[in-house]
């Protein structure tokens, strides 16, 4: 479980920008930062992360493999599909290279809007928003549980033209959205607002390869007040209903267009197992 940017951890709806950082309670974004080797985490996050590591030793591999997959997916869309607009919901704490750095490394004119509800992400927004001069970036304080508010944000509409194709990134996010919040409806409402030719970029933790470790990991998150649900391949594939999955379809991230991994010189891909990664990932286009 390695994502962020969902409803407040013990309730629903986004936390306002002035919400305290809750250093005494673990947070999914800061735990993810820890798993990626970052420094923007607190004792409570590290203690919860240590519990996860005892149950699922591959969680750091999973986080880093998922991150490397995101880089490949964005590179693929910018380079091979010509996408120049990106909406990243559940941004999390900046970990370089960020999405806009990957996209603008191929097309400097790319425009990127980041969305998260975590105050610590807001605190890092200035570092996150250093766009290439030819492109633009913006940060929206919002929550996937309120998709219309995200899409109507002036900060978003000043940067993105929703009448043109957009790549919607929901990477390692939806396993923090329990069924009672209506995750499939939330994704559908976001996709419905996008122009034909847009893409959905999505990854999600799964119990399919190591059910015991992943289920016990969920219990650690739940004990820390972090909600969510891990989902099977069929359940993850349902998020792509009505969209056309690009080759190789829904796949474990380390095998999704692995030919592009050779360009990821900043990330060690190595030999990993499906059980270590325990994610499904896919990219699909709206017709």
Coordinates of N, CA, C and O in Angstrom, one line a residue, residues 76-239:
X76 N 6.0 6.9 -22.4 CA 5.3 6.3 -23.6 C 4.3 7.3 -24.1 O 4.1 7.5 -25.3
X77 N 3.5 7.9 -23.2 CA 2.4 8.8 -23.7 C 2.9 10.0 -24.3 O 2.4 10.5 -25.3
X78 N 4.0 10.6 -23.7 CA 4.5 11.8 -24.3 C 5.3 11.6 -25.6 O 5.1 12.4 -26.6
X79 N 6.0 10.5 -25.7 CA 6.9 10.2 -26.8 C 6.1 9.5 -28.0 O 6.2 10.0 -29.1
X80 N 5.3 8.5 -27.6 CA 4.7 7.7 -28.7 C 3.3 8.1 -29.0 O 2.8 7.8 -30.1
X81 N 2.6 8.7 -28.0 CA 1.2 9.1 -28.3 C 1.0 10.6 -28.3 O -0.2 11.0 -28.5
X82 N 2.0 11.4 -28.1 CA 1.9 12.8 -28.3 C 1.1 13.5 -27.3 O 0.6 14.7 -27.5
X83 N 0.9 13.0 -26.1 CA 0.1 13.6 -25.1 C 1.0 14.8 -24.5 O 2.1 14.6 -24.2
X84 N 0.3 15.9 -24.3 CA 1.0 17.1 -23.8 C 0.3 17.7 -22.5 O 0.7 18.7 -22.0
X85 N -0.8 17.0 -22.1 CA -1.4 17.5 -20.9 C -1.6 16.3 -19.9 O -2.0 15.2 -20.3
X86 N -1.3 16.5 -18.6 CA -1.3 15.4 -17.6 C -2.0 15.9 -16.4 O -1.7 17.0 -15.9
X87 N -2.9 15.1 -15.8 CA -3.5 15.4 -14.5 C -3.2 14.3 -13.6 O -3.6 13.1 -13.8
X88 N -2.4 14.6 -12.6 CA -1.9 13.6 -11.6 C -2.6 13.7 -10.3 O -2.3 14.7 -9.6
X89 N -3.5 12.8 -10.0 CA -4.3 12.9 -8.7 C -3.6 11.9 -7.7 O -3.4 10.7 -8.1
X90 N -3.3 12.4 -6.5 CA -2.6 11.6 -5.6 C -1.1 11.7 -5.7 O -0.4 10.7 -5.7
X91 N -0.7 12.9 -5.9 CA 0.7 13.2 -6.3 C 1.7 12.7 -5.2 O 2.7 12.1 -5.6
X92 N 1.4 13.0 -4.0 CA 2.4 12.6 -2.9 C 3.5 13.5 -2.8 O 3.6 14.5 -3.5
X93 N 4.4 13.2 -1.9 CA 5.6 14.0 -1.7 C 6.5 13.9 -2.9 O 6.8 12.8 -3.4
X94 N 7.1 15.0 -3.3 CA 7.9 15.0 -4.5 C 9.1 14.1 -4.4 O 9.8 14.1 -3.4
X95 N 9.2 13.2 -5.4 CA 10.4 12.3 -5.5 C 10.9 12.4 -6.9 O 10.2 12.0 -7.9
X96 N 12.1 13.0 -7.1 CA 12.6 13.2 -8.5 C 13.0 12.0 -9.1 O 13.6 11.1 -8.5
X97 N 12.8 11.9 -10.5 CA 12.1 12.9 -11.3 C 10.6 12.8 -11.1 O 10.0 11.7 -11.0
X98 N 9.9 14.0 -11.0 CA 8.5 14.1 -10.9 C 7.9 13.9 -12.3 O 8.6 13.9 -13.3
X99 N 6.6 13.7 -12.3 CA 5.9 13.4 -13.6 C 6.2 14.5 -14.6 O 6.4 14.2 -15.8
X100 N 6.1 15.8 -14.2 CA 6.3 16.8 -15.2 C 7.8 16.8 -15.7 O 8.0 17.2 -16.9
X101 N 8.7 16.4 -14.9 CA 10.1 16.3 -15.3 C 10.3 15.3 -16.4 O 11.0 15.4 -17.4
X102 N 9.6 14.1 -16.2 CA 9.6 13.1 -17.2 C 8.9 13.5 -18.5 O 9.5 13.4 -19.6
X103 N 7.7 14.1 -18.4 CA 7.0 14.6 -19.6 C 7.7 15.7 -20.3 O 7.9 15.7 -21.6
X104 N 8.2 16.7 -19.6 CA 8.8 17.8 -20.2 C 10.2 17.5 -20.7 O 10.8 18.2 -21.5
X105 N 10.8 16.4 -20.2 CA 12.1 15.9 -20.7 C 11.9 15.5 -22.2 O 12.9 15.5 -22.9
X106 N 10.7 15.1 -22.5 CA 10.4 14.7 -23.9 C 9.8 15.8 -24.7 O 10.2 16.1 -25.8
X107 N 8.8 16.5 -24.1 CA 8.1 17.6 -24.7 C 8.1 18.8 -23.7 O 7.2 18.8 -22.8
X108 N 9.0 19.7 -23.8 CA 9.1 20.8 -22.9 C 7.8 21.6 -22.7 O 7.6 22.2 -21.7
X109 N 7.0 21.6 -23.7 CA 5.7 22.4 -23.6 C 4.6 21.7 -22.9 O 3.5 22.2 -22.7
X110 N 4.9 20.5 -22.3 CA 3.9 19.7 -21.6 C 3.3 20.5 -20.4 O 4.1 21.2 -19.7
X111 N 2.1 20.3 -20.1 CA 1.4 21.0 -19.0 C 0.9 19.9 -18.0 O 0.3 18.9 -18.4
X112 N 1.2 20.2 -16.8 CA 0.9 19.2 -15.7 C 0.2 19.8 -14.5 O 0.7 20.9 -14.1
X113 N -0.9 19.2 -14.1 CA -1.6 19.6 -12.9 C -1.5 18.5 -11.9 O -1.9 17.3 -12.2
X114 N -1.0 18.8 -10.7 CA -0.9 17.8 -9.6 C -2.0 18.1 -8.6 O -2.4 19.2 -8.3
X115 N -2.6 17.0 -8.1 CA -3.7 17.1 -7.1 C -3.3 16.2 -5.9 O -3.0 15.1 -6.0
X116 N -3.5 16.8 -4.7 CA -3.3 16.0 -3.5 C -4.0 16.7 -2.4 O -4.3 17.9 -2.4
X117 N -4.4 16.0 -1.3 CA -5.1 16.6 -0.2 C -4.2 16.7 1.1 O -4.6 17.0 2.1
X118 N -2.9 16.3 1.0 CA -2.0 16.2 2.1 C -1.3 17.5 2.4 O -0.6 18.0 1.4
X119 N -1.4 18.1 3.6 CA -0.7 19.3 3.8 C 0.8 19.3 3.6 O 1.4 20.3 3.2
X120 N 1.4 18.1 3.8 CA 2.9 18.0 3.6 C 3.2 18.2 2.2 O 4.3 18.7 1.8
X121 N 2.3 17.7 1.3 CA 2.5 17.9 -0.1 C 2.4 19.4 -0.5 O 3.2 19.9 -1.3
X122 N 1.5 20.1 0.1 CA 1.3 21.5 -0.1 C 2.6 22.2 0.3 O 3.1 23.1 -0.4
X123 N 3.2 21.8 1.4 CA 4.4 22.4 1.9 C 5.6 22.2 0.9 O 6.5 23.1 0.9
X124 N 5.5 21.2 0.1 CA 6.6 20.9 -0.9 C 6.2 21.4 -2.3 O 7.0 21.2 -3.2
X125 N 5.0 22.1 -2.4 CA 4.6 22.4 -3.7 C 5.5 23.3 -4.5 O 5.7 23.2 -5.7
X126 N 6.2 24.2 -3.8 CA 7.1 25.1 -4.6 C 8.2 24.4 -5.2 O 8.5 24.7 -6.4
X127 N 8.7 23.4 -4.6 CA 9.8 22.5 -5.2 C 9.2 21.7 -6.3 O 9.9 21.5 -7.3
X128 N 7.9 21.3 -6.2 CA 7.3 20.5 -7.2 C 7.0 21.2 -8.5 O 7.0 20.7 -9.5
X129 N 6.7 22.5 -8.4 CA 6.2 23.3 -9.5 C 7.2 24.0 -10.4 O 6.9 24.9 -11.0
X130 N 8.4 23.6 -10.3 CA 9.4 24.2 -11.2 C 9.3 23.6 -12.6 O 10.1 22.7 -13.0
X131 N 8.5 24.2 -13.4 CA 8.2 23.7 -14.7 C 9.3 24.2 -15.7 O 10.0 25.2 -15.4
X132 N 9.4 23.5 -16.8 CA 10.2 24.0 -17.9 C 9.6 25.2 -18.4 O 8.4 25.4 -18.4
X133 N 10.4 26.2 -18.8 CA 9.8 27.5 -19.2 C 8.8 27.4 -20.3 O 7.9 28.2 -20.4
X134 N 8.9 26.4 -21.2 CA 8.0 26.2 -22.3 C 6.6 25.6 -21.9 O 5.6 25.7 -22.6
X135 N 6.6 25.0 -20.7 CA 5.4 24.3 -20.2 C 4.8 25.0 -19.0 O 5.2 26.1 -18.7
X136 N 3.9 24.3 -18.4 CA 3.3 24.9 -17.1 C 3.0 23.8 -16.2 O 2.7 22.6 -16.6
X137 N 3.0 24.1 -14.9 CA 2.6 23.2 -13.9 C 1.7 23.9 -12.9 O 1.8 25.1 -12.7
X138 N 0.8 23.2 -12.2 CA 0.0 23.8 -11.1 C -0.2 22.7 -10.1 O -0.2 21.5 -10.4
X139 N -0.6 23.2 -8.9 CA -0.9 22.3 -7.8 C -2.3 22.6 -7.3 O -2.7 23.8 -7.1
X140 N -3.2 21.6 -7.2 CA -4.6 21.8 -6.7 C -4.7 21.0 -5.4 O -4.4 19.8 -5.4
X141 N -5.1 21.7 -4.4 CA -5.4 21.0 -3.1 C -6.8 20.4 -3.3 O -7.8 21.1 -3.2
X142 N -6.9 19.1 -3.5 CA -8.2 18.5 -3.7 C -8.2 17.0 -3.4 O -7.1 16.5 -3.0
X143 N -9.3 16.3 -3.7 CA -9.4 14.9 -3.3 C -10.2 14.2 -4.4 O -11.2 14.7 -4.9
X144 N -9.8 13.0 -4.6 CA -10.5 12.2 -5.6 C -11.9 11.9 -5.3 O -12.7 11.7 -6.2
X145 N -12.3 12.0 -4.0 CA -13.7 11.8 -3.7 C -14.6 13.0 -4.1 O -15.8 12.9 -4.0
X146 N -14.0 14.1 -4.6 CA -14.7 15.2 -5.1 C -14.2 15.6 -6.5 O -13.6 16.6 -6.7
X147 N -14.4 14.7 -7.5 CA -13.9 14.9 -8.8 C -14.3 16.2 -9.5 O -13.5 16.8 -10.2
X148 N -15.5 16.6 -9.4 CA -16.0 17.8 -10.0 C -15.3 19.0 -9.5 O -15.0 20.0 -10.2
X149 N -15.0 19.0 -8.2 CA -14.3 20.2 -7.6 C -12.9 20.3 -8.2 O -12.4 21.4 -8.4
X150 N -12.2 19.1 -8.4 CA -10.9 19.1 -9.0 C -11.0 19.7 -10.4 O -10.2 20.6 -10.7
X151 N -11.9 19.2 -11.2 CA -12.0 19.6 -12.6 C -12.4 21.0 -12.8 O -12.0 21.7 -13.8
X152 N -13.1 21.6 -11.8 CA -13.6 23.0 -11.9 C -12.6 24.0 -11.3 O -12.8 25.2 -11.4
X153 N -11.5 23.5 -10.7 CA -10.6 24.4 -10.0 C -10.0 25.4 -11.0 O -9.5 25.0 -12.1
X154 N -9.9 26.6 -10.7 CA -9.3 27.6 -11.6 C -7.8 27.3 -11.8 O -7.4 27.6 -12.9
X155 N -7.2 26.8 -10.8 CA -5.8 26.4 -11.0 C -5.6 25.4 -12.1 O -4.6 25.3 -12.9
X156 N -6.6 24.5 -12.2 CA -6.5 23.4 -13.2 C -6.9 24.0 -14.6 O -6.2 23.8 -15.6
X157 N -8.0 24.7 -14.6 CA -8.5 25.2 -15.9 C -7.6 26.2 -16.6 O -7.7 26.5 -17.8
X158 N -6.8 26.9 -15.8 CA -5.8 27.8 -16.3 C -4.6 27.1 -17.0 O -4.0 27.7 -17.8
X159 N -4.4 25.9 -16.7 CA -3.3 25.1 -17.2 C -3.7 24.1 -18.2 O -3.0 23.9 -19.2
X160 N -4.8 23.4 -18.0 CA -5.2 22.3 -18.8 C -6.4 22.7 -19.6 O -7.4 23.4 -19.1
X161 N -6.5 22.3 -20.9 CA -7.6 22.5 -21.8 C -8.3 21.2 -21.9 O -7.9 20.3 -22.6
X162 N -9.4 21.0 -21.1 CA -10.1 19.7 -21.1 C -10.8 19.4 -22.4 O -11.4 18.3 -22.5
X163 N -10.9 20.3 -23.3 CA -11.4 19.9 -24.6 C -10.4 19.2 -25.5 O -10.8 18.7 -26.6
X164 N -9.2 19.1 -25.0 CA -8.1 18.4 -25.7 C -7.7 17.2 -24.8 O -7.9 17.1 -23.6
X165 N -7.0 16.1 -25.4 CA -6.7 14.9 -24.7 C -5.8 15.2 -23.5 O -4.9 16.1 -23.5
X166 N -6.1 14.5 -22.4 CA -5.3 14.6 -21.1 C -5.0 13.2 -20.7 O -5.8 12.3 -20.9
X167 N -3.9 13.0 -20.1 CA -3.5 11.7 -19.4 C -3.9 11.9 -18.0 O -3.3 12.7 -17.3
X168 N -4.8 11.1 -17.5 CA -5.2 11.1 -16.1 C -4.4 10.0 -15.4 O -4.5 8.8 -15.7
X169 N -3.6 10.4 -14.4 CA -2.7 9.5 -13.7 C -3.3 9.2 -12.3 O -3.5 10.1 -11.5
X170 N -3.7 8.0 -12.0 CA -4.2 7.5 -10.7 C -3.2 6.4 -10.3 O -3.6 5.2 -10.2
X171 N -2.0 6.7 -10.0 CA -1.0 5.7 -9.8 C -0.9 5.4 -8.3 O -0.7 6.3 -7.5
X172 N -1.1 4.1 -8.0 CA -1.0 3.7 -6.6 C -1.9 4.5 -5.6 O -1.5 4.9 -4.5
X173 N -3.1 4.8 -6.1 CA -4.0 5.6 -5.3 C -5.3 4.9 -4.9 O -5.7 5.0 -3.8
X174 N -5.9 4.1 -5.8 CA -7.3 3.6 -5.6 C -7.3 2.6 -4.5 O -8.4 2.3 -4.0
X175 N -6.2 1.9 -4.1 CA -6.3 1.0 -3.0 C -6.5 1.7 -1.7 O -6.6 1.0 -0.7
X176 N -6.5 3.0 -1.7 CA -6.8 3.8 -0.5 C -8.3 4.3 -0.6 O -8.6 5.2 0.2
X177 N -9.0 3.8 -1.5 CA -10.4 4.2 -1.7 C -11.3 3.0 -1.5 O -11.4 2.1 -2.3
X178 N -11.9 2.8 -0.3 CA -12.7 1.6 0.0 C -14.0 1.6 -0.9 O -14.4 2.6 -1.4
X179 N -14.6 0.5 -1.0 CA -15.7 0.3 -1.8 C -16.9 1.2 -1.5 O -17.6 1.7 -2.3
X180 N -17.0 1.5 -0.2 CA -18.2 2.4 0.2 C -18.0 3.8 -0.3 O -19.0 4.5 -0.2
X181 N -16.9 4.2 -0.7 CA -16.7 5.5 -1.3 C -17.0 5.6 -2.8 O -16.9 6.6 -3.4
X182 N -17.3 4.4 -3.4 CA -17.7 4.3 -4.8 C -16.5 4.6 -5.7 O -16.6 5.5 -6.6
X183 N -15.4 3.9 -5.6 CA -14.2 4.1 -6.4 C -14.5 4.1 -8.0 O -13.9 4.9 -8.7
X184 N -15.3 3.1 -8.4 CA -15.5 3.0 -9.8 C -16.3 4.2 -10.4 O -16.0 4.7 -11.5
X185 N -17.3 4.6 -9.6 CA -18.0 5.8 -10.0 C -17.1 7.1 -10.1 O -17.2 7.9 -11.0
X186 N -16.2 7.2 -9.1 CA -15.3 8.3 -9.0 C -14.4 8.4 -10.3 O -14.2 9.4 -10.9
X187 N -13.9 7.2 -10.6 CA -13.0 7.2 -11.8 C -13.8 7.5 -13.1 O -13.4 8.2 -14.0
X188 N -15.0 6.9 -13.1 CA -15.9 7.1 -14.3 C -16.2 8.6 -14.5 O -16.2 9.1 -15.6
X189 N -16.5 9.3 -13.4 CA -16.8 10.7 -13.5 C -15.6 11.5 -14.0 O -15.8 12.5 -14.7
X190 N -14.4 11.2 -13.6 CA -13.2 11.8 -14.1 C -13.0 11.6 -15.6 O -12.8 12.5 -16.3
X191 N -13.1 10.3 -15.9 CA -12.9 9.9 -17.3 C -14.0 10.6 -18.2 O -13.7 11.0 -19.3
X192 N -15.2 10.6 -17.8 CA -16.3 11.2 -18.6 C -16.0 12.7 -18.9 O -16.5 13.2 -19.9
X193 N -15.3 13.4 -18.0 CA -15.0 14.8 -18.2 C -13.9 15.0 -19.2 O -13.6 16.2 -19.6
X194 N -13.2 14.0 -19.6 CA -12.0 14.1 -20.5 C -12.4 14.0 -21.9 O -13.4 13.3 -22.3
X195 N -11.6 14.6 -22.8 CA -11.9 14.6 -24.3 C -11.5 13.2 -24.8 O -10.7 12.5 -24.3
X196 N -12.2 12.8 -25.9 CA -11.7 11.6 -26.7 C -10.3 11.7 -27.0 O -9.7 12.8 -27.3
X197 N -9.6 10.6 -26.9 CA -8.2 10.5 -27.1 C -7.4 10.6 -25.8 O -6.1 10.5 -25.8
X198 N -8.1 10.9 -24.7 CA -7.4 10.9 -23.4 C -7.0 9.5 -22.9 O -7.5 8.5 -23.5
X199 N -6.2 9.5 -21.9 CA -5.7 8.2 -21.4 C -5.9 8.1 -19.9 O -5.9 9.2 -19.2
X200 N -6.1 6.9 -19.4 CA -6.1 6.6 -18.0 C -4.9 5.8 -17.6 O -4.6 4.8 -18.3
X201 N -4.1 6.3 -16.7 CA -2.8 5.6 -16.3 C -3.1 5.2 -14.8 O -3.3 6.0 -13.9
X202 N -3.1 3.9 -14.5 CA -3.5 3.4 -13.2 C -2.7 2.2 -12.8 O -2.4 1.3 -13.6
X203 N -2.3 2.2 -11.5 CA -1.8 1.0 -10.9 C -2.4 0.8 -9.5 O -2.9 1.7 -8.9
X204 N -2.4 -0.5 -9.1 CA -3.2 -0.8 -7.9 C -2.6 -2.1 -7.3 O -2.3 -3.0 -8.0
X205 N -2.5 -2.1 -6.0 CA -2.0 -3.3 -5.3 C -3.0 -4.4 -5.4 O -4.2 -4.2 -5.5
X206 N -2.5 -5.6 -5.3 CA -3.3 -6.8 -5.5 C -2.9 -7.9 -4.5 O -1.7 -8.1 -4.2
X207 N -3.9 -8.7 -4.1 CA -3.6 -9.9 -3.3 C -3.3 -11.1 -4.1 O -3.1 -12.2 -3.6
X208 N -3.3 -11.0 -5.5 CA -3.3 -12.2 -6.3 C -2.0 -13.0 -6.2 O -2.0 -14.2 -6.5
X209 N -0.9 -12.4 -5.8 CA 0.4 -13.1 -5.9 C 0.9 -13.5 -4.5 O 1.6 -14.5 -4.3
X210 N 0.6 -12.7 -3.5 CA 1.0 -13.0 -2.1 C -0.1 -12.6 -1.2 O 0.0 -11.6 -0.5
X211 N -1.2 -13.3 -1.1 CA -2.4 -12.9 -0.4 C -2.1 -12.7 1.1 O -2.7 -11.7 1.7
X212 N -1.3 -13.6 1.7 CA -1.1 -13.5 3.2 C -0.4 -12.2 3.5 O -0.8 -11.4 4.4
X213 N 0.7 -11.9 2.8 CA 1.5 -10.7 3.1 C 0.7 -9.4 2.8 O 0.7 -8.4 3.6
X214 N 0.0 -9.4 1.7 CA -0.8 -8.1 1.4 C -1.9 -7.9 2.3 O -2.2 -6.8 2.7
X215 N -2.6 -9.0 2.7 CA -3.8 -8.8 3.6 C -3.3 -8.4 5.0 O -3.9 -7.5 5.6
X216 N -2.2 -8.9 5.5 CA -1.7 -8.5 6.7 C -1.2 -7.0 6.7 O -1.3 -6.3 7.7
X217 N -0.6 -6.6 5.5 CA -0.2 -5.2 5.3 C -1.4 -4.3 5.4 O -1.4 -3.2 6.1
X218 N -2.5 -4.7 4.8 CA -3.7 -3.9 4.9 C -4.1 -3.7 6.4 O -4.6 -2.6 6.8
X219 N -4.0 -4.7 7.2 CA -4.4 -4.6 8.6 C -3.5 -3.5 9.3 O -4.0 -2.8 10.2
X220 N -2.2 -3.5 9.0 CA -1.3 -2.5 9.6 C -1.8 -1.1 9.2 O -1.9 -0.2 10.1
X221 N -2.2 -0.9 7.9 CA -2.7 0.5 7.5 C -4.0 0.8 8.2 O -4.2 1.9 8.7
X222 N -4.9 -0.2 8.3 CA -6.2 0.0 9.0 C -6.0 0.4 10.4 O -6.7 1.3 11.0
X223 N -5.0 -0.3 11.1 CA -4.8 0.0 12.5 C -4.2 1.4 12.7 O -4.4 2.0 13.8
X224 N -3.6 2.0 11.7 CA -3.2 3.4 11.8 C -4.2 4.4 11.3 O -3.9 5.6 11.1
X225 N -5.4 3.9 11.0 CA -6.5 4.8 10.6 C -6.5 5.1 9.1 O -7.2 6.1 8.7
X226 N -5.8 4.3 8.3 CA -5.7 4.5 6.9 C -6.6 3.5 6.2 O -6.4 2.3 6.3
X227 N -7.6 4.1 5.5 CA -8.6 3.2 4.9 C -8.2 2.7 3.5 O -7.2 3.2 3.0
X228 N -8.9 1.7 3.0 CA -8.6 1.3 1.7 C -9.0 -0.2 1.5 O -9.5 -0.9 2.4
X229 N -8.7 -0.7 0.2 CA -9.0 -2.1 -0.1 C -8.0 -2.5 -1.2 O -7.9 -1.8 -2.2
X230 N -7.4 -3.7 -1.1 CA -6.7 -4.2 -2.2 C -7.6 -5.0 -3.1 O -8.6 -5.5 -2.6
X231 N -7.3 -5.1 -4.4 CA -8.3 -5.7 -5.3 C -7.6 -6.7 -6.3 O -6.4 -6.6 -6.6
X232 N -8.4 -7.6 -6.7 CA -7.9 -8.7 -7.6 C -7.8 -8.1 -9.0 O -8.2 -7.0 -9.3
X233 N -7.2 -8.9 -9.9 CA -7.0 -8.5 -11.3 C -8.4 -8.1 -11.9 O -8.5 -7.0 -12.6
X234 N -9.4 -8.9 -11.8 CA -10.7 -8.6 -12.4 C -11.2 -7.2 -11.8 O -11.8 -6.4 -12.5
X235 N -11.0 -7.0 -10.5 CA -11.5 -5.8 -9.9 C -10.8 -4.6 -10.4 O -11.3 -3.5 -10.6
X236 N -9.5 -4.7 -10.6 CA -8.7 -3.6 -11.1 C -9.0 -3.4 -12.6 O -9.2 -2.2 -13.0
X237 N -9.2 -4.4 -13.3 CA -9.6 -4.2 -14.8 C -10.9 -3.5 -14.9 O -11.1 -2.8 -15.9
X238 N -11.8 -3.6 -14.0 CA -13.1 -2.9 -14.0 C -12.9 -1.4 -14.1 O -13.8 -0.7 -14.7
X239 N -11.8 -0.9 -13.6 CA -11.6 0.6 -13.6 C -11.4 1.0 -15.1 O -11.6 2.2 -15.4

